[in-house]
């Protein structure tokens, strides 16, 4: 006697479909993020980018003129009863450079946006100093401009105020 068995057609498993479905979700989320990124970024990083780009050769010429001066500048903050920013200017031969009227701009790279401008006075030969009151301790960016040359000497330094 022969018994015919019907093939088992029970529930099919969903597990093999989870992997392609997961990849589809990842691709969909990435496409949405790409759409938002391209829709919100104008492509311009700075204002007046075209004009700044046209003047780039002037920037290179200015940097070359500053490098030709061969000045060495040390910037520091002297702690004491009040803070003071000190800049020491020396030439390529190590002699101090006198007769400058440097101007310093201090900004904070992190935290509260603070912008301080001070004029430094000659304290000794080649040493320029300005008393300042710093509202915060920590990192400061100092942009120093000095000289009455056709191109003013510029230097930037990051200092730590303790």
Coordinates of N, CA and C in Angstrom, one line a residue:
X1 N 0.8 -1.1 0.0 CA 0.0 0.0 0.0 C 0.9 1.2 0.0
X2 N 0.5 2.2 -0.8 CA 1.3 3.4 -1.0 C 0.6 4.5 -0.3
X3 N 1.4 5.3 0.5 CA 0.8 6.5 1.1 C 1.4 7.7 0.4
X4 N 0.5 8.5 -0.1 CA 1.0 9.8 -0.7 C 1.0 10.9 0.4
X5 N 2.2 11.4 0.4 CA 2.4 12.5 1.4 C 2.4 13.8 0.7
X6 N 1.6 14.7 1.2 CA 1.6 16.0 0.6 C 2.8 16.8 1.1
X7 N 3.5 17.6 0.2 CA 4.6 18.4 0.7 C 4.1 19.4 1.7
X8 N 5.0 19.7 2.7 CA 4.6 20.6 3.8 C 4.8 22.0 3.3
X9 N 3.7 22.8 3.2 CA 3.7 24.2 2.8 C 3.3 25.0 4.0
X10 N 4.1 25.0 5.1 CA 3.8 25.7 6.3 C 4.2 27.2 6.1
X11 N 4.3 27.9 7.2 CA 4.7 29.3 7.1 C 6.1 29.5 6.6
X12 N 6.3 30.4 5.7 CA 7.6 30.7 5.2 C 8.3 31.7 6.2
X13 N 9.6 31.6 6.3 CA 10.4 32.4 7.3 C 10.7 33.8 6.7
X14 N 10.6 34.8 7.5 CA 10.9 36.2 7.1 C 12.4 36.5 7.3
X15 N 13.1 35.7 8.0 CA 14.5 35.9 8.3 C 15.4 36.2 7.1
X16 N 15.3 35.5 6.0 CA 16.1 35.8 4.9 C 15.9 37.2 4.3
X17 N 14.7 37.8 4.5 CA 14.4 39.1 4.0 C 14.8 40.2 4.9
X18 N 15.2 40.0 6.1 CA 15.6 41.0 7.0 C 16.9 41.7 6.6
X19 N 17.8 41.0 6.1 CA 19.1 41.6 5.6 C 18.9 42.5 4.5
X20 N 18.3 42.2 3.4 CA 18.1 43.2 2.3 C 17.2 44.4 2.8
X21 N 16.2 44.1 3.7 CA 15.4 45.2 4.2 C 16.2 46.2 5.0
X22 N 17.1 45.6 5.8 CA 18.0 46.5 6.6 C 18.9 47.3 5.7
X23 N 19.5 46.7 4.7 CA 20.3 47.5 3.8 C 19.5 48.6 3.0
X24 N 18.3 48.3 2.7 CA 17.4 49.3 2.1 C 17.1 50.4 3.0
X25 N 17.0 50.2 4.3 CA 16.7 51.3 5.2 C 18.0 52.2 5.3
X26 N 19.2 51.5 5.4 CA 20.4 52.3 5.5 C 20.6 53.2 4.2
X27 N 20.3 52.6 3.1 CA 20.5 53.4 1.8 C 19.4 54.5 1.8
X28 N 18.2 54.3 2.2 CA 17.2 55.3 2.3 C 17.6 56.5 3.2
X29 N 18.1 56.1 4.4 CA 18.5 57.2 5.4 C 19.6 58.0 4.8
X30 N 20.6 57.3 4.2 CA 21.7 58.0 3.6 C 21.3 59.0 2.5
X31 N 20.3 58.5 1.7 CA 19.8 59.4 0.6 C 19.1 60.6 1.1
X32 N 18.4 60.4 2.2 CA 17.7 61.6 2.8 C 18.7 62.5 3.4
X33 N 19.7 62.0 4.1 CA 20.8 62.9 4.6 C 21.5 63.6 3.5
X34 N 21.8 63.0 2.4 CA 22.5 63.6 1.3 C 21.6 64.7 0.7
X35 N 20.3 64.5 0.6 CA 19.4 65.5 0.1 C 19.4 66.7 1.0
X36 N 19.3 66.5 2.3 CA 19.4 67.7 3.2 C 20.7 68.4 3.1
X37 N 21.8 67.6 3.0 CA 23.1 68.3 3.0 C 23.3 69.1 1.7
X38 N 22.9 68.6 0.6 CA 23.0 69.4 -0.6 C 22.1 70.5 -0.7
X39 N 20.9 70.4 -0.1 CA 19.9 71.4 -0.1 C 20.2 72.6 0.8
X40 N 21.0 72.4 1.8 CA 21.3 73.4 2.8 C 22.7 74.1 2.7
X41 N 23.6 73.4 2.0 CA 25.0 74.0 1.9 C 25.1 74.8 0.6
X42 N 25.3 76.1 0.7 CA 25.4 76.9 -0.5 C 26.6 76.8 -1.3
X43 N 27.7 76.1 -0.8 CA 28.9 75.9 -1.5 C 29.9 77.0 -1.2
X44 N 29.5 78.1 -0.6 CA 30.5 79.2 -0.3 C 30.8 79.2 1.1
X45 N 32.1 79.1 1.4 CA 32.6 79.0 2.8 C 32.8 80.4 3.4
X46 N 33.3 81.4 2.6 CA 33.5 82.7 3.1 C 32.7 83.7 2.3
X47 N 32.4 84.9 2.9 CA 31.8 85.9 2.2 C 32.7 86.5 1.1
X48 N 32.2 87.0 0.0 CA 33.0 87.6 -1.0 C 34.1 86.7 -1.5
X49 N 33.8 85.4 -1.7 CA 34.8 84.4 -2.0 C 35.5 84.7 -3.4
X50 N 34.7 85.2 -4.3 CA 35.3 85.6 -5.6 C 36.3 86.7 -5.5
X51 N 36.0 87.8 -4.8 CA 36.9 88.9 -4.6 C 38.2 88.4 -3.8
X52 N 38.0 87.6 -2.8 CA 39.1 87.1 -2.0 C 40.0 86.3 -2.9
X53 N 39.4 85.5 -3.8 CA 40.2 84.7 -4.7 C 41.0 85.5 -5.7
X54 N 40.4 86.6 -6.2 CA 41.1 87.5 -7.1 C 42.3 88.2 -6.4
X55 N 42.2 88.4 -5.1 CA 43.3 89.1 -4.4 C 44.3 88.1 -3.8
X56 N 44.2 86.9 -4.1 CA 45.1 85.9 -3.5 C 46.6 86.1 -3.9
X57 N 46.9 86.6 -5.1 CA 48.3 86.9 -5.4 C 48.8 88.0 -4.6
X58 N 48.0 89.0 -4.2 CA 48.4 90.1 -3.3 C 48.7 89.5 -1.9
X59 N 47.9 88.5 -1.5 CA 48.2 87.9 -0.2 C 49.5 87.2 -0.2
X60 N 49.8 86.5 -1.3 CA 51.1 85.8 -1.4 C 52.2 86.8 -1.4
X61 N 52.1 87.9 -2.1 CA 53.1 88.9 -2.2 C 53.4 89.5 -0.8
X62 N 52.3 89.8 -0.1 CA 52.4 90.4 1.3 C 53.2 89.4 2.2
X63 N 52.8 88.1 2.1 CA 53.5 87.1 2.9 C 54.9 87.0 2.6
X64 N 55.3 87.1 1.3 CA 56.7 87.1 0.9 C 57.4 88.3 1.4
X65 N 56.8 89.5 1.4 CA 57.4 90.7 1.9 C 57.6 90.6 3.4
X66 N 56.7 90.0 4.1 CA 56.8 89.8 5.6 C 58.0 88.8 5.9
X67 N 58.1 87.7 5.1 CA 59.1 86.8 5.3 C 60.5 87.4 5.0
X68 N 60.5 88.3 4.0 CA 61.8 89.0 3.7 C 62.3 89.9 4.8
X69 N 61.4 90.3 5.7 CA 61.9 91.1 6.8 C 62.7 90.3 7.8
X70 N 62.5 89.0 7.8 CA 63.2 88.1 8.7 C 63.2 88.5 10.2
X71 N 62.1 89.0 10.6 CA 61.9 89.3 12.0 C 61.5 88.1 12.8
X72 N 61.9 88.0 14.0 CA 61.5 87.0 14.9 C 60.7 87.6 16.1
X73 N 59.6 87.1 16.3 CA 58.7 87.6 17.3 C 58.3 86.6 18.4
X74 N 58.5 86.9 19.6 CA 58.0 86.0 20.7 C 56.9 86.7 21.4
X75 N 55.8 86.1 21.6 CA 54.6 86.6 22.2 C 54.3 85.8 23.5
X76 N 54.1 86.6 24.6 CA 53.8 85.9 25.8 C 52.9 86.8 26.7
X77 N 52.3 86.2 27.7 CA 51.5 86.9 28.7 C 52.2 86.9 30.0
X78 N 52.5 88.1 30.5 CA 53.2 88.1 31.8 C 52.2 88.2 32.9
X79 N 52.2 87.2 33.8 CA 51.2 87.2 34.9 C 51.7 88.0 36.0
X80 N 50.8 88.6 36.8 CA 51.2 89.4 37.9 C 49.9 89.9 38.5
X81 N 50.0 91.1 39.1 CA 48.8 91.7 39.7 C 47.7 91.9 38.6
X82 N 48.2 92.3 37.4 CA 47.4 92.5 36.2 C 48.1 91.7 35.1
X83 N 47.4 91.3 34.1 CA 48.0 90.6 33.0 C 48.6 91.6 32.1
X84 N 49.6 91.2 31.4 CA 50.2 92.1 30.4 C 50.7 91.2 29.2
X85 N 50.4 91.7 28.0 CA 50.9 91.0 26.8 C 52.2 91.6 26.5
X86 N 53.2 90.7 26.2 CA 54.6 91.1 25.9 C 55.0 90.5 24.6
X87 N 55.5 91.4 23.7 CA 56.1 90.9 22.4 C 57.5 91.4 22.3
X88 N 58.4 90.4 21.9 CA 59.8 90.7 21.8 C 60.1 90.6 20.3
X89 N 60.6 91.7 19.7 CA 60.9 91.7 18.3 C 62.4 91.7 18.1
X90 N 62.9 90.8 17.3 CA 64.4 90.8 17.0 C 64.6 90.6 15.5
X91 N 65.7 91.1 15.0 CA 66.0 90.9 13.6 C 66.7 89.5 13.3
X92 N 67.1 89.3 12.1 CA 67.8 88.1 11.7 C 69.1 87.9 12.5
X93 N 69.7 89.1 12.8 CA 71.0 89.0 13.5 C 70.8 89.0 15.0
X94 N 69.6 88.9 15.5 CA 69.3 88.8 16.9 C 69.2 90.2 17.6
X95 N 69.5 91.3 16.9 CA 69.4 92.6 17.5 C 67.9 93.0 17.7
X96 N 67.6 93.7 18.8 CA 66.2 94.1 19.0 C 65.7 95.2 17.9
X97 N 64.5 95.1 17.6 CA 63.9 96.0 16.6 C 63.1 97.1 17.4
X98 N 63.5 98.3 17.3 CA 62.9 99.4 18.1 C 62.1 100.3 17.2
X99 N 61.3 101.1 17.8 CA 60.5 102.2 17.1 C 59.2 101.6 16.5
X100 N 58.7 100.5 16.9 CA 57.5 100.0 16.3 C 56.3 100.4 17.2
X101 N 55.2 100.3 16.6 CA 53.9 100.6 17.4 C 53.0 99.4 17.2
X102 N 53.3 98.2 17.8 CA 52.5 97.1 17.5 C 51.0 97.2 18.1
X103 N 50.1 96.5 17.4 CA 48.7 96.5 17.8 C 48.4 95.0 17.9
X104 N 47.8 94.6 19.0 CA 47.4 93.2 19.2 C 45.9 93.0 19.3
X105 N 45.4 92.0 18.6 CA 44.0 91.6 18.7 C 44.0 90.2 19.3
X106 N 43.3 90.1 20.5 CA 43.2 88.9 21.2 C 41.8 88.3 21.1
X107 N 41.6 87.1 20.7 CA 40.3 86.4 20.6 C 40.4 85.1 21.2
X108 N 39.3 84.5 21.6 CA 39.2 83.2 22.2 C 38.8 82.2 21.1
X109 N 39.6 81.1 21.0 CA 39.3 80.1 20.0 C 38.1 79.2 20.4
X110 N 37.8 79.2 21.7 CA 36.7 78.4 22.2 C 36.0 79.2 23.3
X111 N 34.8 78.7 23.6 CA 34.1 79.4 24.7 C 33.4 80.7 24.2
X112 N 33.3 81.6 25.2 CA 32.7 82.9 24.9 C 33.4 83.7 23.9
X113 N 32.7 84.3 22.9 CA 33.4 85.1 21.9 C 33.9 86.4 22.5
X114 N 35.2 86.5 22.7 CA 35.8 87.7 23.3 C 36.7 88.3 22.3
X115 N 36.7 89.6 22.1 CA 37.6 90.3 21.1 C 38.2 91.5 21.8
X116 N 39.5 91.5 22.0 CA 40.2 92.6 22.7 C 41.2 93.2 21.8
X117 N 41.3 94.5 21.7 CA 42.3 95.2 20.9 C 43.1 96.0 21.8
X118 N 44.5 96.0 21.7 CA 45.4 96.8 22.6 C 46.5 97.3 21.7
X119 N 47.1 98.4 22.1 CA 48.3 98.9 21.5 C 49.4 98.7 22.5
X120 N 50.5 98.2 22.0 CA 51.7 97.9 22.8 C 52.7 99.0 22.8
X121 N 53.2 99.3 23.9 CA 54.2 100.4 24.1 C 55.6 99.8 24.3
X122 N 56.6 100.5 23.8 CA 58.0 99.9 24.0 C 58.4 100.1 25.4
X123 N 58.7 98.9 26.0 CA 59.1 98.9 27.4 C 60.6 98.8 27.6
X124 N 61.3 98.2 26.7 CA 62.7 98.1 26.6 C 63.1 98.0 25.1
X125 N 64.4 97.9 24.8 CA 64.7 97.8 23.4 C 64.2 96.5 22.8
X126 N 63.3 96.6 21.9 CA 62.7 95.5 21.2 C 61.6 94.8 22.0
X127 N 61.3 95.2 23.2 CA 60.3 94.6 24.0 C 59.1 95.6 24.1
X128 N 57.9 95.1 23.7 CA 56.7 95.9 23.7 C 55.7 95.2 24.6
X129 N 55.0 96.1 25.4 CA 54.1 95.6 26.5 C 52.8 96.4 26.5
X130 N 51.7 95.7 26.9 CA 50.5 96.4 27.1 C 49.8 95.7 28.3
X131 N 49.3 96.5 29.2 CA 48.5 95.9 30.3 C 47.1 95.7 29.8
X132 N 46.6 94.5 30.2 CA 45.3 94.1 29.7 C 44.6 93.4 30.9
X133 N 43.3 93.3 30.8 CA 42.5 92.6 31.8 C 41.8 91.5 31.0
X134 N 42.2 90.2 31.2 CA 41.6 89.1 30.4 C 40.5 88.6 31.2
X135 N 39.3 88.5 30.6 CA 38.1 88.0 31.4 C 38.1 86.5 31.7
X136 N 39.0 85.7 30.9 CA 39.0 84.3 31.1 C 40.5 83.8 31.0
X137 N 40.7 82.7 31.7 CA 42.0 82.0 31.6 C 41.9 81.0 30.5
X138 N 43.0 80.4 30.0 CA 42.9 79.4 29.0 C 43.5 79.9 27.7
X139 N 43.1 79.3 26.6 CA 43.6 79.6 25.3 C 43.2 80.9 24.7
X140 N 44.1 81.6 24.1 CA 43.9 82.9 23.4 C 44.6 82.9 22.1
X141 N 44.0 83.4 21.0 CA 44.7 83.7 19.8 C 45.1 85.1 19.7
X142 N 46.4 85.4 19.5 CA 46.9 86.7 19.4 C 47.3 87.0 18.0
X143 N 46.8 88.1 17.4 CA 47.1 88.5 16.0 C 47.8 89.9 16.2
X144 N 49.1 89.9 15.9 CA 50.0 91.1 16.2 C 50.4 91.7 14.8
X145 N 50.2 93.0 14.7 CA 50.6 93.8 13.6 C 51.5 94.9 14.0
X146 N 52.6 95.0 13.3 CA 53.6 96.1 13.6 C 54.3 96.6 12.4
X147 N 54.8 97.8 12.5 CA 55.7 98.3 11.4 C 55.0 99.3 10.6
X148 N 55.8 100.2 10.1 CA 55.3 101.2 9.1 C 56.0 101.0 7.8
X149 N 56.4 99.8 7.5 CA 57.0 99.5 6.2 C 55.8 99.5 5.1
X150 N 56.2 99.4 3.9 CA 55.1 99.3 2.9 C 54.2 98.1 3.2
X151 N 54.7 97.1 3.9 CA 53.9 96.0 4.3 C 54.1 95.8 5.8
X152 N 53.0 95.9 6.6 CA 53.2 95.7 8.0 C 53.4 94.3 8.4
X153 N 54.3 94.1 9.4 CA 54.6 92.7 9.8 C 53.5 92.2 10.6
X154 N 53.1 90.9 10.2 CA 51.9 90.3 10.9 C 52.4 88.9 11.4
X155 N 51.9 88.6 12.6 CA 52.2 87.3 13.2 C 51.0 86.9 14.0
X156 N 50.7 85.6 14.0 CA 49.7 85.0 14.8 C 50.2 84.0 15.7
X157 N 49.8 83.9 17.0 CA 50.2 83.0 17.9 C 49.1 82.5 18.8
X158 N 49.1 81.3 19.3 CA 48.2 80.8 20.3 C 48.9 80.7 21.6
X159 N 48.4 81.4 22.6 CA 49.0 81.4 24.0 C 48.0 80.8 25.0
X160 N 48.6 80.3 26.1 CA 47.8 79.8 27.2 C 48.0 80.7 28.4
X161 N 46.9 81.2 28.9 CA 47.0 82.1 30.1 C 46.6 81.3 31.3
X162 N 47.4 81.1 32.2 CA 47.2 80.3 33.4 C 46.8 81.2 34.6

